[in-house]
mmCIF file of C-alpha atoms in Angstrom:
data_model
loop_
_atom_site.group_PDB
_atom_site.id
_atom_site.type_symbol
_atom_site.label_atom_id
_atom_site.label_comp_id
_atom_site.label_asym_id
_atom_site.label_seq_id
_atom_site.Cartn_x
_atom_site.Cartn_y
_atom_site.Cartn_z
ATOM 1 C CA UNK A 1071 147.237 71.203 -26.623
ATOM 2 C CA UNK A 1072 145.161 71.984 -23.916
ATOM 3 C CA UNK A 1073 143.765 74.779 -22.254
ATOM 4 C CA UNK A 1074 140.238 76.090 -20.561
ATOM 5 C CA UNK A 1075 137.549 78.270 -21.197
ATOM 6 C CA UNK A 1076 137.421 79.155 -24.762
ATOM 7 C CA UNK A 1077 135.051 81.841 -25.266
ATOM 8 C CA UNK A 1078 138.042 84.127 -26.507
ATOM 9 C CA UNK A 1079 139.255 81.758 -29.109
ATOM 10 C CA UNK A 1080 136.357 82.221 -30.742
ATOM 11 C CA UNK A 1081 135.583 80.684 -34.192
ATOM 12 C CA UNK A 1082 137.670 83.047 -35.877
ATOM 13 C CA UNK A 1083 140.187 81.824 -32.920
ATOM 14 C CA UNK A 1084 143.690 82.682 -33.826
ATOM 15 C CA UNK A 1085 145.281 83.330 -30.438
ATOM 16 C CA UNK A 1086 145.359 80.124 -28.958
ATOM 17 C CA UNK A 1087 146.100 78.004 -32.320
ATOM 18 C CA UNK A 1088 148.423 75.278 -29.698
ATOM 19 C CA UNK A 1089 148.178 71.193 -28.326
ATOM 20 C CA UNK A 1090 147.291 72.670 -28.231
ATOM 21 C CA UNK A 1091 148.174 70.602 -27.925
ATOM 22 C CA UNK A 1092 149.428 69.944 -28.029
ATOM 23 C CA UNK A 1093 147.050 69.602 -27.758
ATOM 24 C CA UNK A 1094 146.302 71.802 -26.538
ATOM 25 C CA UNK A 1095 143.819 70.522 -24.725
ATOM 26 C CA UNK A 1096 141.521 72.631 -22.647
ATOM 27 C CA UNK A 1097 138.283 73.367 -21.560
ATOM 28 C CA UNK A 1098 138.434 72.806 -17.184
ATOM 29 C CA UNK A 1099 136.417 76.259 -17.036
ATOM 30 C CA UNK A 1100 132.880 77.762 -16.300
ATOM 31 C CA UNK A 1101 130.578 76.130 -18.872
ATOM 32 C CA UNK A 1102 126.928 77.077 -19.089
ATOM 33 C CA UNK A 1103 126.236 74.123 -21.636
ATOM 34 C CA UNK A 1104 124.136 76.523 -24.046
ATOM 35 C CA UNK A 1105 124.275 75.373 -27.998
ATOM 36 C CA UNK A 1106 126.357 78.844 -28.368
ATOM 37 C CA UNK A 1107 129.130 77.127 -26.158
ATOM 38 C CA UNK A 1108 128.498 73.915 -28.090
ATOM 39 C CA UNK A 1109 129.919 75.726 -31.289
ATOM 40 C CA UNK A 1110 132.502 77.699 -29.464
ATOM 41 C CA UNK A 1111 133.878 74.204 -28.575
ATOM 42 C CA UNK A 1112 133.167 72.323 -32.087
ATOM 43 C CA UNK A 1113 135.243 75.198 -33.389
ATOM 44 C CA UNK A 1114 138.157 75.488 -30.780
ATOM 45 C CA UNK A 1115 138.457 71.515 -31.037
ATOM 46 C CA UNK A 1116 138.610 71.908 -35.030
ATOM 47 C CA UNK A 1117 141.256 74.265 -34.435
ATOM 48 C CA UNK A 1118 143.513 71.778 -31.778
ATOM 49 C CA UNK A 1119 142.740 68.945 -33.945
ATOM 50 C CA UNK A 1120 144.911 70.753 -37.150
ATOM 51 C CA UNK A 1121 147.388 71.820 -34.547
ATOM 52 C CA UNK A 1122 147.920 68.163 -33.816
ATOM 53 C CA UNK A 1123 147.859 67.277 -37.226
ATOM 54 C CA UNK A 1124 150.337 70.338 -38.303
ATOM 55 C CA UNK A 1125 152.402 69.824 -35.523
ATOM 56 C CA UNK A 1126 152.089 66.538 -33.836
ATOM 57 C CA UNK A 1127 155.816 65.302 -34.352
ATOM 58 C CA UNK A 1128 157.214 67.742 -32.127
ATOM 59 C CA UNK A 1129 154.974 65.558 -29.485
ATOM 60 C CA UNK A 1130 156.856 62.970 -30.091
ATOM 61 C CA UNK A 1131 160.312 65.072 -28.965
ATOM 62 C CA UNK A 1132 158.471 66.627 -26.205
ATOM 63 C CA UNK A 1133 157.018 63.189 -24.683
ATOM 64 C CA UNK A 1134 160.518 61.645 -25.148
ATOM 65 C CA UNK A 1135 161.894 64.365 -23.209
ATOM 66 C CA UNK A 1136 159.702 63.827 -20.568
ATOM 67 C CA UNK A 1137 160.168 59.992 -19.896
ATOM 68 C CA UNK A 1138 164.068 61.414 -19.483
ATOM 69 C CA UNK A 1139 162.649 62.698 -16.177
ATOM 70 C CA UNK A 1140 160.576 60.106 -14.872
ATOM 71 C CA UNK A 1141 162.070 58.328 -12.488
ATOM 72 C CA UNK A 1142 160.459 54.920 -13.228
ATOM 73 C CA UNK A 1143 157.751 54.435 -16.011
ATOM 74 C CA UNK A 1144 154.838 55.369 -15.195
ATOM 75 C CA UNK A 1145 151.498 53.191 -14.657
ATOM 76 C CA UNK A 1146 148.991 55.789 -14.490
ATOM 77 C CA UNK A 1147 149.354 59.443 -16.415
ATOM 78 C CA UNK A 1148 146.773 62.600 -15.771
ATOM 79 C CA UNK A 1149 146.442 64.562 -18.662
ATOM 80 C CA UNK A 1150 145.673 67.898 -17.153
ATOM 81 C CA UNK A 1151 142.806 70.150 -19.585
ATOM 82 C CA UNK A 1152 143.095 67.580 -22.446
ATOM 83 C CA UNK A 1153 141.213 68.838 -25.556
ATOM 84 C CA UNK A 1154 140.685 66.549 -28.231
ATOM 85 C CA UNK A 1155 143.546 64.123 -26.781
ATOM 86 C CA UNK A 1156 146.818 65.187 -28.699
ATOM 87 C CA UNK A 1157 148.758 64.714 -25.989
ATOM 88 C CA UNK A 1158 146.958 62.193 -24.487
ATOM 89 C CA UNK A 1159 147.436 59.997 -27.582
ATOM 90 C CA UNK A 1160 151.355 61.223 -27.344
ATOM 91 C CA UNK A 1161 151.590 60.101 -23.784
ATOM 92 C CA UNK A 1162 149.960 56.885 -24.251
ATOM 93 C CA UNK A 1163 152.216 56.076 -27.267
ATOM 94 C CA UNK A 1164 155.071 57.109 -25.165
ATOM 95 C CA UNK A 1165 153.914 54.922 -22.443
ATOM 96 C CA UNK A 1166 152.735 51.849 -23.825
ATOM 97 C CA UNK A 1167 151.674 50.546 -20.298
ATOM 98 C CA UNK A 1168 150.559 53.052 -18.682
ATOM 99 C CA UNK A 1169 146.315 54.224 -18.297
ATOM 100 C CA UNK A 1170 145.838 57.820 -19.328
ATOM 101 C CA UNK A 1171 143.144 59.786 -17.702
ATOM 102 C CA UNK A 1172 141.879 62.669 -19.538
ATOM 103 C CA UNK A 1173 140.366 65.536 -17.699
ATOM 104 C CA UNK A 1174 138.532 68.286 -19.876
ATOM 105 C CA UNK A 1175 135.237 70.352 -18.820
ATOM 106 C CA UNK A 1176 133.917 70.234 -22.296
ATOM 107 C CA UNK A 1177 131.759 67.226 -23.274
ATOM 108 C CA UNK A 1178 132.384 67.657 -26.687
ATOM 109 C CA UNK A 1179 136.250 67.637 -26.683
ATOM 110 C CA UNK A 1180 136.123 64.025 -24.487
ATOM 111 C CA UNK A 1181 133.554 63.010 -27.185
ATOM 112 C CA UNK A 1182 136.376 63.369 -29.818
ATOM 113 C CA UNK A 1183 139.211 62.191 -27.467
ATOM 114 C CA UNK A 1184 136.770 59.215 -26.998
ATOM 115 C CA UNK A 1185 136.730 58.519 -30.734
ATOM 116 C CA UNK A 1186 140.371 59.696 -31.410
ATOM 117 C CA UNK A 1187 141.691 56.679 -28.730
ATOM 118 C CA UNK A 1188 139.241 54.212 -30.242
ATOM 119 C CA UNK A 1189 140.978 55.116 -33.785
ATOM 120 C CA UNK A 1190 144.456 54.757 -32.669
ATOM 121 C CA UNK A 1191 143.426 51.339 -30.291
ATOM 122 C CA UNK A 1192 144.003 52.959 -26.602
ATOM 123 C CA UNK A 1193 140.594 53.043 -25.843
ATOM 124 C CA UNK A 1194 141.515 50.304 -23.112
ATOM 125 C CA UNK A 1195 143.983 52.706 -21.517
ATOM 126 C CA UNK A 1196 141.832 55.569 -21.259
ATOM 127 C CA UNK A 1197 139.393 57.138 -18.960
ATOM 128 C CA UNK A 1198 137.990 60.061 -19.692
ATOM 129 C CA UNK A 1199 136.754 62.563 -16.652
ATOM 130 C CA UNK A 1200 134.501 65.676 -17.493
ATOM 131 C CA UNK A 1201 135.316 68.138 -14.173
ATOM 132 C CA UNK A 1202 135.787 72.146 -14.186
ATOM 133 C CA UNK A 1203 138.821 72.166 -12.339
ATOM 134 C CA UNK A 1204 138.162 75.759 -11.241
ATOM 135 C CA UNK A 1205 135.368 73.736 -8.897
ATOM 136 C CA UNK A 1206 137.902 71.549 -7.594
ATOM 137 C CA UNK A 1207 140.231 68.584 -8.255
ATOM 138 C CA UNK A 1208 138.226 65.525 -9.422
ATOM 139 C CA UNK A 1209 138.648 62.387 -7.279
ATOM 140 C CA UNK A 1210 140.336 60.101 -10.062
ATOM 141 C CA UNK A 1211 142.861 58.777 -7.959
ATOM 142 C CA UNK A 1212 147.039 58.772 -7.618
ATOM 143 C CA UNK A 1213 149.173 59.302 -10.551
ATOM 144 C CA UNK A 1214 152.992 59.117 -11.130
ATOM 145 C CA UNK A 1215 152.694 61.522 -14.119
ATOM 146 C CA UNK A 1216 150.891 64.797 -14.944
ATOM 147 C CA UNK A 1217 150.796 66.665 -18.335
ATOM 148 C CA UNK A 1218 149.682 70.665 -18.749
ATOM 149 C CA UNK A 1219 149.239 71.369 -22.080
ATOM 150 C CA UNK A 1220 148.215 74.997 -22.558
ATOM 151 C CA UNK A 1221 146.146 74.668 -19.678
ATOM 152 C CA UNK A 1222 147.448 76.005 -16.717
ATOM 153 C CA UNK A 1223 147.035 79.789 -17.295
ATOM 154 C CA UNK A 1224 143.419 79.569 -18.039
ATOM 155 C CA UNK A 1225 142.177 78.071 -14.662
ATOM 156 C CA UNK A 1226 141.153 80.606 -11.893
ATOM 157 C CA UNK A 1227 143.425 79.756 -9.390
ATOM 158 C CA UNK A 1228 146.811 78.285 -10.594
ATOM 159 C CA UNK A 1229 148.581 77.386 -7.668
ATOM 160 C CA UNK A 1230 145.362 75.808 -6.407
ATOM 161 C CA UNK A 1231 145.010 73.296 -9.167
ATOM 162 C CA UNK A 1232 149.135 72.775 -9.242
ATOM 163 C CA UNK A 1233 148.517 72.189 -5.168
ATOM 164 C CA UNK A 1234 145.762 69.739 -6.388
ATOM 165 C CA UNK A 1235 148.521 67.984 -8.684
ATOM 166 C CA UNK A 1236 150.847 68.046 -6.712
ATOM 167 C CA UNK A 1237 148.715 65.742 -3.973
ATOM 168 C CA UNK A 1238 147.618 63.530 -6.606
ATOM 169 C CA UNK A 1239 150.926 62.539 -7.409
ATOM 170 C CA UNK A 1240 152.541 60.003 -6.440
ATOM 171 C CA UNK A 1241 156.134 60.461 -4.314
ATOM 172 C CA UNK A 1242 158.488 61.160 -6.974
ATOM 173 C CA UNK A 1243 155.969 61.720 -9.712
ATOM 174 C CA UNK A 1244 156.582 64.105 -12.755
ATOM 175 C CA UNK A 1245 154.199 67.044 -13.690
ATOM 176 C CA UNK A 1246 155.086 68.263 -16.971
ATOM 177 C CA UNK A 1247 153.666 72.074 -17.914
ATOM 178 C CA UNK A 1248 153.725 73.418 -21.311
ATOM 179 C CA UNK A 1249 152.883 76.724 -22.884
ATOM 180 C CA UNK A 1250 152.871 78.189 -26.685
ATOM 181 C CA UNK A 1251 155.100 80.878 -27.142
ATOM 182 C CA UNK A 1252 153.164 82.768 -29.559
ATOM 183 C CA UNK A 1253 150.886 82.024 -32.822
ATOM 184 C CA UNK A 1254 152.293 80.130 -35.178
ATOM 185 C CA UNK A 1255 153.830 81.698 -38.616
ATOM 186 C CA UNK A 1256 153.383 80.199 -41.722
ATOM 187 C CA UNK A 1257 154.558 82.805 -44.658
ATOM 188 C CA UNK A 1258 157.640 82.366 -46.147
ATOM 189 C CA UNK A 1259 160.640 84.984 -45.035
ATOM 190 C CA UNK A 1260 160.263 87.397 -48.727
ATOM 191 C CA UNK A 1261 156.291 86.901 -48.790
ATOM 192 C CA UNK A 1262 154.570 89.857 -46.593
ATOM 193 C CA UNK A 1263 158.118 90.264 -44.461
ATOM 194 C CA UNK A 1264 157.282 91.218 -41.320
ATOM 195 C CA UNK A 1265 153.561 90.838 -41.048
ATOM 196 C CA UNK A 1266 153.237 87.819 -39.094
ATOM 197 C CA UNK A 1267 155.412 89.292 -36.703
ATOM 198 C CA UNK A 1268 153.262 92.783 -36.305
ATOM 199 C CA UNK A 1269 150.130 90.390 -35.760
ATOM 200 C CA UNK A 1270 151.725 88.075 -32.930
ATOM 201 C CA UNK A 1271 152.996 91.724 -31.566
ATOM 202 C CA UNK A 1272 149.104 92.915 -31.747
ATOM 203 C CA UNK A 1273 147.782 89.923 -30.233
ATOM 204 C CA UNK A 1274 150.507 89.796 -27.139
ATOM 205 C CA UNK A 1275 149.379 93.517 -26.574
ATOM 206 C CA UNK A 1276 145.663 92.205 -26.065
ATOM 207 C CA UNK A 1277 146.992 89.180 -23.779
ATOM 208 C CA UNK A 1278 146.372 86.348 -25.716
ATOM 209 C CA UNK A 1279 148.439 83.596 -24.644
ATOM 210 C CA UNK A 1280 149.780 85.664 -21.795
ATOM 211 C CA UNK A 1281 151.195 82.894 -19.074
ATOM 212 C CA UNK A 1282 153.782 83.520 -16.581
ATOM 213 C CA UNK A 1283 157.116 81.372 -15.978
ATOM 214 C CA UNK A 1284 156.287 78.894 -14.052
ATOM 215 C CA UNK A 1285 159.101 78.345 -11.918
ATOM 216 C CA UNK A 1286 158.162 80.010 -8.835
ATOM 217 C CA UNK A 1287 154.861 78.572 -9.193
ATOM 218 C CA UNK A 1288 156.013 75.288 -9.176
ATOM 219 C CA UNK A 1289 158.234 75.681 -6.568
ATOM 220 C CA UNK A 1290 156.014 77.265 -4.065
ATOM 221 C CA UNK A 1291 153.496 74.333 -4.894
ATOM 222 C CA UNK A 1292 156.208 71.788 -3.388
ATOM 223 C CA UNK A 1293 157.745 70.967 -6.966
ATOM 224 C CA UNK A 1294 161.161 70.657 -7.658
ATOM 225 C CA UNK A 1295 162.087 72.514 -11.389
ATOM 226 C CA UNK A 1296 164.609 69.647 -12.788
ATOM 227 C CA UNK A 1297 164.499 71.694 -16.216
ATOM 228 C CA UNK A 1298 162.980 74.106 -18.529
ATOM 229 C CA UNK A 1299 163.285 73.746 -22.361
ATOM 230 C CA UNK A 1300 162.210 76.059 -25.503
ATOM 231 C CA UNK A 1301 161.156 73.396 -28.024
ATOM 232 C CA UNK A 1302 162.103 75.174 -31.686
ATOM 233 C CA UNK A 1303 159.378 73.803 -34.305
ATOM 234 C CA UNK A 1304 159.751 74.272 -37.334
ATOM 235 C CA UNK A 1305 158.199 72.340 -40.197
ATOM 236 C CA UNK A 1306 158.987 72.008 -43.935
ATOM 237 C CA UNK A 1307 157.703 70.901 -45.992
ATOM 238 C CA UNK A 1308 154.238 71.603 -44.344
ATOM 239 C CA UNK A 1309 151.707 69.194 -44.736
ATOM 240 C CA UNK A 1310 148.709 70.009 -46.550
ATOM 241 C CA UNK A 1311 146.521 70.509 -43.183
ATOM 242 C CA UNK A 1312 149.116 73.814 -43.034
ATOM 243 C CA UNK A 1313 146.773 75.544 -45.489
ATOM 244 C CA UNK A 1314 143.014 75.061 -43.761
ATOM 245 C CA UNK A 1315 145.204 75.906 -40.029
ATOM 246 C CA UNK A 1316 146.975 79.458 -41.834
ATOM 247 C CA UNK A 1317 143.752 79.770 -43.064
ATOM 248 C CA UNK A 1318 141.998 79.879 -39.492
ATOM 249 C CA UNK A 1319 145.026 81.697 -37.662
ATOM 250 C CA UNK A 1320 145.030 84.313 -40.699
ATOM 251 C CA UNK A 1321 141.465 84.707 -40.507
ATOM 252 C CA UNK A 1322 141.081 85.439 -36.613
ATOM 253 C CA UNK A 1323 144.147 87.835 -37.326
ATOM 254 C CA UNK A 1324 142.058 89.793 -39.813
ATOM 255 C CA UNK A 1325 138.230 89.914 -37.242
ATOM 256 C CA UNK A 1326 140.271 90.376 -34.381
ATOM 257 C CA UNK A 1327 143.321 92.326 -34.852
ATOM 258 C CA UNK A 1328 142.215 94.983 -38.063
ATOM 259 C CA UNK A 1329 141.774 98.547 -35.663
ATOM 260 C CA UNK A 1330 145.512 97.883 -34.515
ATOM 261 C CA UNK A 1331 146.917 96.980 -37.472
ATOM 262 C CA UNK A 1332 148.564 99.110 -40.397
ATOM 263 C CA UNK A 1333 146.631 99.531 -43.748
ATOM 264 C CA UNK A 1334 148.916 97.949 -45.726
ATOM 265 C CA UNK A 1335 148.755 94.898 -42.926
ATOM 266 C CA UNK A 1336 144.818 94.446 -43.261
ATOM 267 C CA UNK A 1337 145.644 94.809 -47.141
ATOM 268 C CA UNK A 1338 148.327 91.730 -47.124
ATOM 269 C CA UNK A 1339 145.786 89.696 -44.950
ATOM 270 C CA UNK A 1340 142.926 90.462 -47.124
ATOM 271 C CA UNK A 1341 144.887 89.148 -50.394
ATOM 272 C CA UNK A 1342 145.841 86.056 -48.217
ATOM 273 C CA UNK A 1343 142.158 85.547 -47.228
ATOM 274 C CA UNK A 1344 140.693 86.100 -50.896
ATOM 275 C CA UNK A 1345 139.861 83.161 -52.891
ATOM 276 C CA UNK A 1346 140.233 85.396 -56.293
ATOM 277 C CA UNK A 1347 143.538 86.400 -55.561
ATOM 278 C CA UNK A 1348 146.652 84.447 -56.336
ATOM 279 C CA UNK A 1349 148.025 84.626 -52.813
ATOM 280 C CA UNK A 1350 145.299 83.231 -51.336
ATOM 281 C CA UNK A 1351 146.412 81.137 -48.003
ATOM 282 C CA UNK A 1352 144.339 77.390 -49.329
ATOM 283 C CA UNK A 1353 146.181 77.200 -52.254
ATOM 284 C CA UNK A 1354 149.672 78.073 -51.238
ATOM 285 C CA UNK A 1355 152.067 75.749 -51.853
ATOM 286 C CA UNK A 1356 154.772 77.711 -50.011
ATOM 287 C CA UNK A 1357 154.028 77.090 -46.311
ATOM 288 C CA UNK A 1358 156.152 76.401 -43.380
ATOM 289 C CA UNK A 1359 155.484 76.392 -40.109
ATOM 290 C CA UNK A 1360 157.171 77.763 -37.081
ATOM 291 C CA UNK A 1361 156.894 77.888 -33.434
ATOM 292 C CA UNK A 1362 157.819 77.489 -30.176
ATOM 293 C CA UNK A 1363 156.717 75.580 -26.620
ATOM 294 C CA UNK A 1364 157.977 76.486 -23.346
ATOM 295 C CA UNK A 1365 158.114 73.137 -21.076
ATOM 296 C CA UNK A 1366 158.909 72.472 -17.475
ATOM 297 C CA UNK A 1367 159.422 69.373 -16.182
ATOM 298 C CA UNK A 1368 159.254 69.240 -12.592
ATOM 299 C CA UNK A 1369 159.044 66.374 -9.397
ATOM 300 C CA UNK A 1370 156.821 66.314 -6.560
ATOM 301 C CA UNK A 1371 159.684 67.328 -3.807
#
């Protein structure tokens, strides 16, 4: 899951629980390097690392879906905004050959990709770049693959950077751009009906995770669209990682979202949120998880 600046996804963060990314992910933004934006990033890559542990096997559909578009494997992969590497892990699973290079702005989510690759044995296969892409496109060569995990929207200048792919890809290469539909839900159907719902509604109405479709984007960059998907997810039983990420969604629901919210809404989060009551999110054993990622896969024309 990737995306940029986090200031706004805050360590309450709720709005931006994706990959990531997806992981999900981020961080090519404006950093002033202070210790407060050292803990806005600890917490945003907390936040993508239980997204990629909640909902990592989707990555495995989505990166499988993406070698059905490349046109020959690919030897070197860009992982555009990469977080704390969930989809740089993905890709390099995917593509067992191929050297990932992971650009994020954030030192301390390419510290944990760093450490995340030398877990899983790509450490080889990996070079991790630290660049605010809003500054310009870092000079780390051609690639015949590009991945946009939650990322794209946040940069300044959009159809600059997707220019700046675009050139950096090879003749025929792939650039792959996702986006996260909404927040996640977790409640069952009968438990609090509707309040997910009313939050995701609240939080769409302050912009968070606003992105555009990308098609005309792409296109007007020099891409050619070969297909846009809605990946469904929708986990069950949830693994026990669900509880600490409802916990953290749940929570930035409640700082961020109480003035437009019903009474009876802030009530139903508040039991959720209470460790003395008995529908308190950590020790639910009810979970599922359910979602949604909008993907484009598109060629340099």
């Amino acid at each position: 899951m990737d995306h940029q600046r986090a200031h706004h996804y805050s360590d309450h963060a709720s709005h931006h629980s994706g990959h990531a990314s997806d992981h999900a992910s981020h961080h090519s933004g404006h950093h002033s390097g202070n210790a407060s934006d050292h803990a806005s990033d600890t917490s945003v890559a907390d936040i993508l690392d239980l997204d990629a542990e909640v909902l990592g096997p989707y990555l495995e559909e989505l990166t499988g879906w993406a070698r059905s578009h490349t046109k020959a494997a690919p030897h070197t992969i860009v992982d555009v905004g990469a977080g704390t590497g969930t989809g740089t892990l993905a890709l390099a699973r995917r593509f067992e050959a191929a050297e990932v290079i992971a650009i994020d702005q954030s030192p301390t989510m390419l510290e944990r990709l760093r450490a995340a690759a030398a877990a899983h044995g790509i450490a080889g296969r990996l070079r991790a770049v630290q660049a605010d892409l809003d500054a310009g496109w870092p000079p780390v060569g051609t690639a015949d693959l590009a991945w946009a995990s939650s990322s794209l929207h946040h940069v300044a200048d959009p159809d600059r950077v997707l220019a700046d792919v675009r050139a950096a890809l090879n003749p025929g290469g792939l650039l792959v751009v996702v986006e996260m539909d909404a927040m996640p839900r977790f409640l069952p159907e009968d438990v609090h009906p509707g309040l997910e719902e009313r939050c995701r509604a609240a939080g769409a109405r302050n912009g968070w995770n606003a992105w555009p479709d990308w098609t005309g984007h792409l296109e007007r960059a020099g891409f050619t669209v070969a297909e846009q998907r809605v990946f469904d997810i929708d986990v069950r039983p949830a693994p026990p990682a669900a509880n600490r990420y409802a916990h953290r969604v749940m929570s930035g629901m409640r700082n961020r979202l109480a003035e437009q919210l019903s009474a009876d809404d802030v009530a139903a989060l508040d039991r959720l949120l209470d460790p003395d009551d008995t529908e308190f999110v950590l020790r639910r054993r009810d979970l599922v998880v359910r979602g949604a990622r909008t993907a484009w896969a598109a060629h340099r024309a």
